[in-house]
Amino acid sequence: MKPPRFDYTAPTALPEALRALGEGACPLAGGQSLVLEMHYRRQRPSALVDLNGIAELDHITAGDDGLRVGALARHRAFEQPVAGPLGRLLSRAAVHIAHPPVRNRGTMLGSLAWANPASEWPAVALALQAELTLASASATRTVPAEEFFRGPHTTARRPDELLVEARFPALEGAAGFVEHRRTHASFAQVAAAVALTVRGGAVRQARIALAGAADRPIRVRAAEQHLVGLEVGRVAGGGSDEDAFRRAGELAAAAADPIPEPHGSAEHKRQVAAVLVRRALQQAHQDQADQDQPHQDGACGT
Amino acid sequence: MHRAAARADQHPGYADPVNDSAPAPRGLLRREDLRLTTGAGRYVADVAVPGCLDAAFVRSEVAHGRLLDVDTSGCAEVRGVVGAWSAADLDPLPEVPAFGPSGATRGRRWSALADDRVRYAGQPVAAVLGDDRYTAEDGADEVAVRVAELPALVDPTEAADSDTRLFDTGGNVAAEVDFGEPVDEEVFRRAPVVVAGEYRQQRLAPTSMEPRAFLAVPDGRGGLQVWCSHQAPHRLHRELAAALQLGHDQLRVQVPDSGGAFGAKSATFPEYLVVAQLALQRQRPVRWIEDRAEALVAATHGRGQNQRVQLAADESGRMLAMRVEVDADIGGFPHIGFVPNQTGLAATGAYRTPQVHARVRLVLTSTAPTYAYRGAGRPEAAYAVERTVDKLAHRLGLDPAELRRRNFIAPEQFPYGTPTGRLYDSGEYERALDLALSELDYDGWRAEQARERAKGGRALGIGLCSYVERSGADRGMTQEYGAVEVAATGAVTALSGSCSTGQSHETVFPRMVAEQLEVPEDRVQLQQRDTAEVPHGTGTFASRSMQLGGTALRRATDALLDEGRRRVAELSGSDEVSYGAGAFRAGERAWTLGELAAETGKLRGEDLHEGVPAFPFGCYAAVVEVDRELGDVQVLKLVAVDDYGVVVDPVVVDGQTRGSIAQGLGQALYEGVPYDEHGQPRISGLLDYLLPTVAEIPRTHLRETCTPNPNTPLGAKGAGEAGCIGVPPALVNAVADALGAHDEPQLQMPLTPETCRRAAEGAR
């Protein structure tokens, strides 16, 4: 398992890197997928351009328009939640990615660009309606997540483009993330990400996304429609609407078209998707309820 | 029972830098640990030889077919490649030797590089030598192999009857062996209760941290020096010397630090033969450092059986007769496929069933050869028996522990000759069961289970496994060599024919000898793993090293002391010679061991110990909770009660038990090498061959009973494989109990979430 020869450059400025991409080089950030493929000789880039020295790519910036994430932000960075339901969703997803050494090196944007149908970030990007910025030597453009993922390991990114930023709009509401995998280090078989925009205790908009349920991340729109107007959190009186969540799960299973694997048939993954969507919605409901709780610190509570 | 060191879960950090092989410094448990945990271990790949070439193998991508052509001409263009060889280019073409006498290999050649046919995906077809592994793989890319495909055979039961034959001589059933007398069908017809089961033992990849590694260095005098990560250097020496036509002293085999073996590194593999021969013929050092992709697919696999069991009993659950039929998948070549015979021998289990018959068919398939893997035939037997015993309990409405009690071989019945050909030495099976039940809090969990069932709550299950193991090996492998020498300096060397691949010999054997000689531990060094320094040896496998190797050292030390007494009697003229605290005394005079050696020459004792197999045993108990919706299995509690006889080093044995438990867990829940209908293995790396990580290991409670081995002075039986044997039946029985799925045919290992979910649905 040794790769064939390749050229290697490590620029410190983005324009140089983009020029190299334009000449056919393959970008290297965390390398947690690419390098493995190279060792198996399944991918044979003639040149790698190492992005790890380009400081401007290494940022996670919170602002009014949400969270902006640069190409060098590692999975691990999201384990400590930034505030709010957005941060909690990112954190819950992050701790399911592979295992700690992989999370230390692998990057969120690398995972988005790699587009493994079972990866967490693509589903999360769909659920949060992320905007993805692609830059080449000649131009920059932004693509909504919905249009970015086109098939297994296939995205809107052209070979001469680099995914330089992902922007996650702020989320007013609640979120949930549940994953099913066989060991604490393996790929997800299926994962469900749920983002609910909640106002006045009712769901205004729901976004349910699945990983591992098709050849790309998918939104389950039939289930989403179903949830609009539903009461969640404390307004719902503490009890969650089990029927609505179960129905959403069933709709998710129907929408799924999973790729079978040796220990996970399509039928099994459909069943798992139904259960995970239901549990992710329960988690989101609890997330809303936790936010609705009055503060219980010592100063006020006595 | 003596305690050699602090408990394994209580060690502080170390303080002092020390040399290799000094006694473990304060806080470290073993001599090996400092170098092994600080990157100072020296494995085969660390042996630096100037000008060494790296080998990469071109491996068949087709599982079964006629080899038409191997074109290596493209390699000539690749910078750094020294050459490429197929079977046609190797003269002579070495063959993998048969292990043990076997009619199965007659007319069936296993050439080191495929010559007429390929018989498993991954079989070596050509070897490329390059300046380093990168260039060797570049060269391998350029080799073109043409194969006329033949139908693949991936299931042993199907292969047994198939018209597609892997060899021109004979069918695919390489051997059929009976253990015990066939049971008359009448017995089953008349029995009040008969239960039956069909089980699959999936193929496992042994997955030692270090895959295989082999380095051959010509000595400039027509001979060869070999470094190999191996369990049996003397056997490798013998087989390599024969294959390469080298005299005994023209070959030296050394095993440096070794990153685990688990049974899969005790043979003479095709790649070793090719590398050794090329090194000799080219007069250049050559090495092959196996990578993980090769190791998973093209190294030998463990297990691989289809099993059918029938068990007849009376109304009170007394077992009357058992029939076990095994179709064992030995892979593409029969030369090392003897492991399934252990399943037949072990088929009686812990019970005094009057009639037991096992029939084992060794069947060729177009898959990687199967061979020893921790447990080697005994986990398969325990599984077949213990799952069926639980089915019987379920059928009769009897508590599974009670059913076992009614059938155990009783303590007064030992030594017990089983219907399937074993002579069990000693055992107290009920005592182990009782201890397991109390450690588990069996009654408490049964009550909790009943509460949950009543309210339609959690799916909780409890599973048991009472096992009898066999340690020490048999049939010509029950010998081990030990010697102890004292130099004039007083330094003591213990020589052992065993061969540690991680079993702590470097710590345990010197400590044992030091205690017997009553000298400080740091005075004793271990010499093993070198055929030039240790004249005889059998090696380390089948949990034999303390039982046989330790006994040989004990007896060698006795012989040394006898020789010492004899010399002192002569020197002093007195018959009244005593020994204590490292010195002989006769009257007023005294000699330390070193002084005696200085005066009379090196002091030595030696023993070639011929032992008999021993029969460790135990009881494992597990509590699981199954998520009915997703099929996840959570092990809430796992209890292991093992009886290894007298335990010489509890810390080491504790580690062995835990390691084997992790591998048992792997077989039960996670691991397996599936093949598709074209004979292609459907795994390529550790991302799809799932090993349990530390996060998967449940809270495990280890207890022990001690029924000494009556046949060795140490009282020790073997330890190290128990978890592989006890865990799978206990876990699967627990899941069956949780789901009410004892009779579900789809409850087969590995118990993936999908498997459990389907079994849950089937049982509803």
mmCIF file of N, CA and C in Angstrom, chain A residues 16-92:
data_model
loop_
_atom_site.group_PDB
_atom_site.id
_atom_site.type_symbol
_atom_site.label_atom_id
_atom_site.label_comp_id
_atom_site.label_asym_id
_atom_site.label_seq_id
_atom_site.Cartn_x
_atom_site.Cartn_y
_atom_site.Cartn_z
ATOM 1 N N GLU A 16 -1.684 31.237 -5.236
ATOM 2 C CA GLU A 16 -0.733 30.224 -5.712
ATOM 3 C C GLU A 16 -1.380 28.841 -5.748
ATOM 4 N N ALA A 17 -2.137 28.531 -4.684
ATOM 5 C CA ALA A 17 -2.803 27.228 -4.615
ATOM 6 C C ALA A 17 -3.819 27.092 -5.742
ATOM 7 N N LEU A 18 -4.560 28.170 -6.004
ATOM 8 C CA LEU A 18 -5.591 28.104 -7.037
ATOM 9 C C LEU A 18 -4.969 27.946 -8.417
ATOM 10 N N ARG A 19 -3.818 28.588 -8.595
ATOM 11 C CA ARG A 19 -3.108 28.437 -9.867
ATOM 12 C C ARG A 19 -2.712 26.972 -10.053
ATOM 13 N N ALA A 20 -2.213 26.336 -8.960
ATOM 14 C CA ALA A 20 -1.801 24.929 -9.041
ATOM 15 C C ALA A 20 -2.983 24.036 -9.381
ATOM 16 N N LEU A 21 -4.141 24.343 -8.780
ATOM 17 C CA LEU A 21 -5.340 23.559 -9.104
ATOM 18 C C LEU A 21 -5.682 23.697 -10.572
ATOM 19 N N GLY A 22 -5.528 24.927 -11.051
ATOM 20 C CA GLY A 22 -5.817 25.167 -12.455
ATOM 21 C C GLY A 22 -4.910 24.355 -13.367
ATOM 22 N N GLU A 23 -3.730 23.968 -12.844
ATOM 23 C CA GLU A 23 -2.785 23.186 -13.652
ATOM 24 C C GLU A 23 -2.926 21.698 -13.381
ATOM 25 N N GLY A 24 -3.979 21.304 -12.657
ATOM 26 C CA GLY A 24 -4.257 19.869 -12.501
ATOM 27 C C GLY A 24 -3.882 19.262 -11.174
ATOM 28 N N ALA A 25 -3.387 20.083 -10.230
ATOM 29 C CA ALA A 25 -3.021 19.502 -8.934
ATOM 30 C C ALA A 25 -4.278 19.200 -8.120
ATOM 31 N N CYS A 26 -4.129 18.302 -7.154
ATOM 32 C CA CYS A 26 -5.232 17.905 -6.285
ATOM 33 C C CYS A 26 -4.990 18.555 -4.926
ATOM 34 N N PRO A 27 -6.012 19.162 -4.313
ATOM 35 C CA PRO A 27 -5.776 19.824 -3.029
ATOM 36 C C PRO A 27 -5.679 18.835 -1.877
ATOM 37 N N LEU A 28 -4.821 19.143 -0.893
ATOM 38 C CA LEU A 28 -4.624 18.315 0.290
ATOM 39 C C LEU A 28 -4.818 19.183 1.519
ATOM 40 N N ALA A 29 -5.814 18.821 2.346
ATOM 41 C CA ALA A 29 -5.981 19.515 3.626
ATOM 42 C C ALA A 29 -5.729 18.487 4.728
ATOM 43 N N GLY A 30 -6.775 17.804 5.222
ATOM 44 C CA GLY A 30 -6.577 16.780 6.244
ATOM 45 C C GLY A 30 -6.031 15.489 5.675
ATOM 46 N N GLY A 31 -6.390 15.198 4.424
ATOM 47 C CA GLY A 31 -5.887 13.993 3.775
ATOM 48 C C GLY A 31 -6.436 12.683 4.310
ATOM 49 N N GLN A 32 -7.455 12.739 5.160
ATOM 50 C CA GLN A 32 -7.910 11.507 5.820
ATOM 51 C C GLN A 32 -8.649 10.565 4.880
ATOM 52 N N SER A 33 -9.086 11.053 3.762
ATOM 53 C CA SER A 33 -9.662 10.176 2.739
ATOM 54 C C SER A 33 -8.733 10.060 1.546
ATOM 55 N N LEU A 34 -8.208 11.217 1.091
ATOM 56 C CA LEU A 34 -7.404 11.221 -0.123
ATOM 57 C C LEU A 34 -6.158 10.358 0.010
ATOM 58 N N VAL A 35 -5.434 10.513 1.109
ATOM 59 C CA VAL A 35 -4.169 9.796 1.244
ATOM 60 C C VAL A 35 -4.397 8.290 1.273
ATOM 61 N N LEU A 36 -5.497 7.876 1.904
ATOM 62 C CA LEU A 36 -5.826 6.448 1.927
ATOM 63 C C LEU A 36 -6.062 5.929 0.506
ATOM 64 N N GLU A 37 -6.811 6.685 -0.272
ATOM 65 C CA GLU A 37 -7.071 6.278 -1.656
ATOM 66 C C GLU A 37 -5.785 6.220 -2.461
ATOM 67 N N MET A 38 -4.871 7.154 -2.175
ATOM 68 C CA MET A 38 -3.593 7.153 -2.878
ATOM 69 C C MET A 38 -2.759 5.927 -2.502
ATOM 70 N N HIS A 39 -2.817 5.538 -1.230
ATOM 71 C CA HIS A 39 -2.044 4.360 -0.817
ATOM 72 C C HIS A 39 -2.581 3.086 -1.457
ATOM 73 N N TYR A 40 -3.878 3.028 -1.638
ATOM 74 C CA TYR A 40 -4.460 1.874 -2.322
ATOM 75 C C TYR A 40 -4.274 1.964 -3.831
ATOM 76 N N ARG A 41 -3.690 3.090 -4.291
ATOM 77 C CA ARG A 41 -3.515 3.334 -5.730
ATOM 78 C C ARG A 41 -4.853 3.398 -6.468
ATOM 79 N N ARG A 42 -5.920 3.687 -5.738
ATOM 80 C CA ARG A 42 -7.219 3.874 -6.372
ATOM 81 C C ARG A 42 -7.326 5.283 -6.944
ATOM 82 N N GLN A 43 -6.602 6.239 -6.331
ATOM 83 C CA GLN A 43 -6.508 7.574 -6.923
ATOM 84 C C GLN A 43 -5.027 7.884 -7.096
ATOM 85 N N ARG A 44 -4.684 8.448 -8.243
ATOM 86 C CA ARG A 44 -3.269 8.683 -8.554
ATOM 87 C C ARG A 44 -3.038 10.118 -9.019
ATOM 88 N N PRO A 45 -3.219 11.113 -8.145
ATOM 89 C CA PRO A 45 -2.949 12.486 -8.579
ATOM 90 C C PRO A 45 -1.480 12.647 -8.928
ATOM 91 N N SER A 46 -1.215 13.367 -9.988
ATOM 92 C CA SER A 46 0.184 13.573 -10.370
ATOM 93 C C SER A 46 0.826 14.653 -9.508
ATOM 94 N N ALA A 47 -0.022 15.514 -8.927
ATOM 95 C CA ALA A 47 0.518 16.559 -8.059
ATOM 96 C C ALA A 47 -0.456 16.860 -6.938
ATOM 97 N N LEU A 48 0.103 17.133 -5.758
ATOM 98 C CA LEU A 48 -0.705 17.562 -4.617
ATOM 99 C C LEU A 48 -0.321 18.987 -4.248
ATOM 100 N N VAL A 49 -1.326 19.800 -3.963
ATOM 101 C CA VAL A 49 -1.016 21.120 -3.416
ATOM 102 C C VAL A 49 -1.523 21.146 -1.978
ATOM 103 N N ASP A 50 -0.581 21.276 -1.076
ATOM 104 C CA ASP A 50 -0.860 21.199 0.355
ATOM 105 C C ASP A 50 -1.349 22.560 0.834
ATOM 106 N N LEU A 51 -2.568 22.594 1.359
ATOM 107 C CA LEU A 51 -3.184 23.854 1.771
ATOM 108 C C LEU A 51 -2.869 24.238 3.213
ATOM 109 N N ASN A 52 -2.221 23.342 3.948
ATOM 110 C CA ASN A 52 -2.142 23.521 5.399
ATOM 111 C C ASN A 52 -1.356 24.742 5.855
ATOM 112 N N GLY A 53 -0.601 25.364 4.927
ATOM 113 C CA GLY A 53 0.139 26.553 5.308
ATOM 114 C C GLY A 53 -0.548 27.854 4.933
ATOM 115 N N ILE A 54 -1.776 27.767 4.435
ATOM 116 C CA ILE A 54 -2.450 28.984 3.969
ATOM 117 C C ILE A 54 -3.333 29.511 5.093
ATOM 118 N N ALA A 55 -2.799 30.489 5.821
ATOM 119 C CA ALA A 55 -3.431 30.960 7.055
ATOM 120 C C ALA A 55 -4.862 31.444 6.838
ATOM 121 N N GLU A 56 -5.113 32.110 5.724
ATOM 122 C CA GLU A 56 -6.444 32.701 5.555
ATOM 123 C C GLU A 56 -7.551 31.651 5.452
ATOM 124 N N LEU A 57 -7.156 30.383 5.204
ATOM 125 C CA LEU A 57 -8.177 29.335 5.115
ATOM 126 C C LEU A 57 -8.546 28.752 6.476
ATOM 127 N N ASP A 58 -7.779 29.120 7.490
ATOM 128 C CA ASP A 58 -7.947 28.473 8.789
ATOM 129 C C ASP A 58 -8.791 29.343 9.708
ATOM 130 N N HIS A 59 -10.100 29.337 9.551
ATOM 131 C CA HIS A 59 -10.946 30.165 10.413
ATOM 132 C C HIS A 59 -12.330 29.566 10.588
ATOM 133 N N ILE A 60 -12.912 29.893 11.715
ATOM 134 C CA ILE A 60 -14.338 29.681 11.964
ATOM 135 C C ILE A 60 -14.828 30.991 12.553
ATOM 136 N N THR A 61 -15.662 31.695 11.809
ATOM 137 C CA THR A 61 -16.054 33.053 12.219
ATOM 138 C C THR A 61 -17.550 33.141 12.436
ATOM 139 N N ALA A 62 -17.939 33.529 13.651
ATOM 140 C CA ALA A 62 -19.364 33.716 13.941
ATOM 141 C C ALA A 62 -19.725 35.160 13.700
ATOM 142 N N GLY A 63 -20.843 35.379 13.014
ATOM 143 C CA GLY A 63 -21.275 36.769 12.738
ATOM 144 C C GLY A 63 -22.786 36.822 12.661
ATOM 145 N N ASP A 64 -23.284 37.966 12.237
ATOM 146 C CA ASP A 64 -24.738 38.121 12.146
ATOM 147 C C ASP A 64 -25.332 37.200 11.092
ATOM 148 N N ASP A 65 -24.519 36.940 10.069
ATOM 149 C CA ASP A 65 -25.072 36.094 9.001
ATOM 150 C C ASP A 65 -24.821 34.613 9.248
ATOM 151 N N GLY A 66 -24.449 34.288 10.467
ATOM 152 C CA GLY A 66 -24.272 32.876 10.791
ATOM 153 C C GLY A 66 -22.819 32.530 11.014
ATOM 154 N N LEU A 67 -22.453 31.318 10.680
ATOM 155 C CA LEU A 67 -21.104 30.823 10.923
ATOM 156 C C LEU A 67 -20.405 30.624 9.583
ATOM 157 N N ARG A 68 -19.212 31.229 9.464
ATOM 158 C CA ARG A 68 -18.436 31.029 8.240
ATOM 159 C C ARG A 68 -17.257 30.136 8.558
ATOM 160 N N VAL A 69 -17.091 29.079 7.779
ATOM 161 C CA VAL A 69 -16.062 28.077 8.072
ATOM 162 C C VAL A 69 -15.081 28.002 6.913
ATOM 163 N N GLY A 70 -13.795 28.085 7.206
ATOM 164 C CA GLY A 70 -12.768 28.017 6.167
ATOM 165 C C GLY A 70 -12.308 26.594 5.898
ATOM 166 N N ALA A 71 -11.525 26.454 4.854
ATOM 167 C CA ALA A 71 -11.157 25.124 4.370
ATOM 168 C C ALA A 71 -10.307 24.324 5.344
ATOM 169 N N LEU A 72 -9.617 24.989 6.255
ATOM 170 C CA LEU A 72 -8.740 24.258 7.160
ATOM 171 C C LEU A 72 -9.361 24.004 8.535
ATOM 172 N N ALA A 73 -10.644 24.328 8.712
ATOM 173 C CA ALA A 73 -11.273 24.056 10.016
ATOM 174 C C ALA A 73 -11.419 22.551 10.184
ATOM 175 N N ARG A 74 -10.847 22.014 11.270
ATOM 176 C CA ARG A 74 -10.845 20.560 11.504
ATOM 177 C C ARG A 74 -12.168 20.130 12.126
ATOM 178 N N HIS A 75 -12.516 18.869 11.946
ATOM 179 C CA HIS A 75 -13.751 18.323 12.536
ATOM 180 C C HIS A 75 -13.777 18.598 14.031
ATOM 181 N N ARG A 76 -12.600 18.447 14.611
ATOM 182 C CA ARG A 76 -12.507 18.546 16.066
ATOM 183 C C ARG A 76 -12.934 19.922 16.598
ATOM 184 N N ALA A 77 -12.722 20.943 15.752
ATOM 185 C CA ALA A 77 -13.039 22.304 16.190
ATOM 186 C C ALA A 77 -14.511 22.450 16.540
ATOM 187 N N PHE A 78 -15.349 21.599 15.975
ATOM 188 C CA PHE A 78 -16.788 21.750 16.189
ATOM 189 C C PHE A 78 -17.287 20.958 17.382
ATOM 190 N N GLU A 79 -16.400 20.215 18.028
ATOM 191 C CA GLU A 79 -16.846 19.400 19.150
ATOM 192 C C GLU A 79 -17.281 20.262 20.322
ATOM 193 N N GLN A 80 -16.635 21.389 20.498
ATOM 194 C CA GLN A 80 -17.065 22.329 21.533
ATOM 195 C C GLN A 80 -18.064 23.267 20.905
ATOM 196 N N PRO A 81 -19.308 23.198 21.347
ATOM 197 C CA PRO A 81 -20.313 23.954 20.609
ATOM 198 C C PRO A 81 -20.132 25.457 20.735
ATOM 199 N N VAL A 82 -20.261 26.116 19.616
ATOM 200 C CA VAL A 82 -20.535 27.544 19.692
ATOM 201 C C VAL A 82 -21.980 27.643 20.145
ATOM 202 N N ALA A 83 -22.384 28.830 20.536
ATOM 203 C CA ALA A 83 -23.691 28.957 21.181
ATOM 204 C C ALA A 83 -24.835 28.612 20.242
ATOM 205 N N GLY A 84 -25.932 28.211 20.825
ATOM 206 C CA GLY A 84 -27.179 28.098 20.076
ATOM 207 C C GLY A 84 -27.382 26.737 19.435
ATOM 208 N N PRO A 85 -28.562 26.539 18.894
ATOM 209 C CA PRO A 85 -28.913 25.257 18.260
ATOM 210 C C PRO A 85 -28.005 24.910 17.088
ATOM 211 N N LEU A 86 -27.520 25.924 16.368
ATOM 212 C CA LEU A 86 -26.597 25.656 15.267
ATOM 213 C C LEU A 86 -25.343 24.967 15.799
ATOM 214 N N GLY A 87 -24.766 25.574 16.846
ATOM 215 C CA GLY A 87 -23.547 25.005 17.422
ATOM 216 C C GLY A 87 -23.777 23.615 17.978
ATOM 217 N N ARG A 88 -24.940 23.413 18.575
ATOM 218 C CA ARG A 88 -25.231 22.088 19.160
ATOM 219 C C ARG A 88 -25.355 21.033 18.066
ATOM 220 N N LEU A 89 -25.969 21.385 16.968
ATOM 221 C CA LEU A 89 -26.082 20.418 15.867
ATOM 222 C C LEU A 89 -24.703 20.075 15.331
ATOM 223 N N LEU A 90 -23.881 21.095 15.129
ATOM 224 C CA LEU A 90 -22.538 20.839 14.625
ATOM 225 C C LEU A 90 -21.754 19.968 15.600
ATOM 226 N N SER A 91 -21.899 20.230 16.883
ATOM 227 C CA SER A 91 -21.174 19.467 17.891
ATOM 228 C C SER A 91 -21.624 18.016 17.932
ATOM 229 N N ARG A 92 -22.928 17.808 17.890
ATOM 230 C CA ARG A 92 -23.430 16.425 17.936
ATOM 231 C C ARG A 92 -22.970 15.643 16.719
#
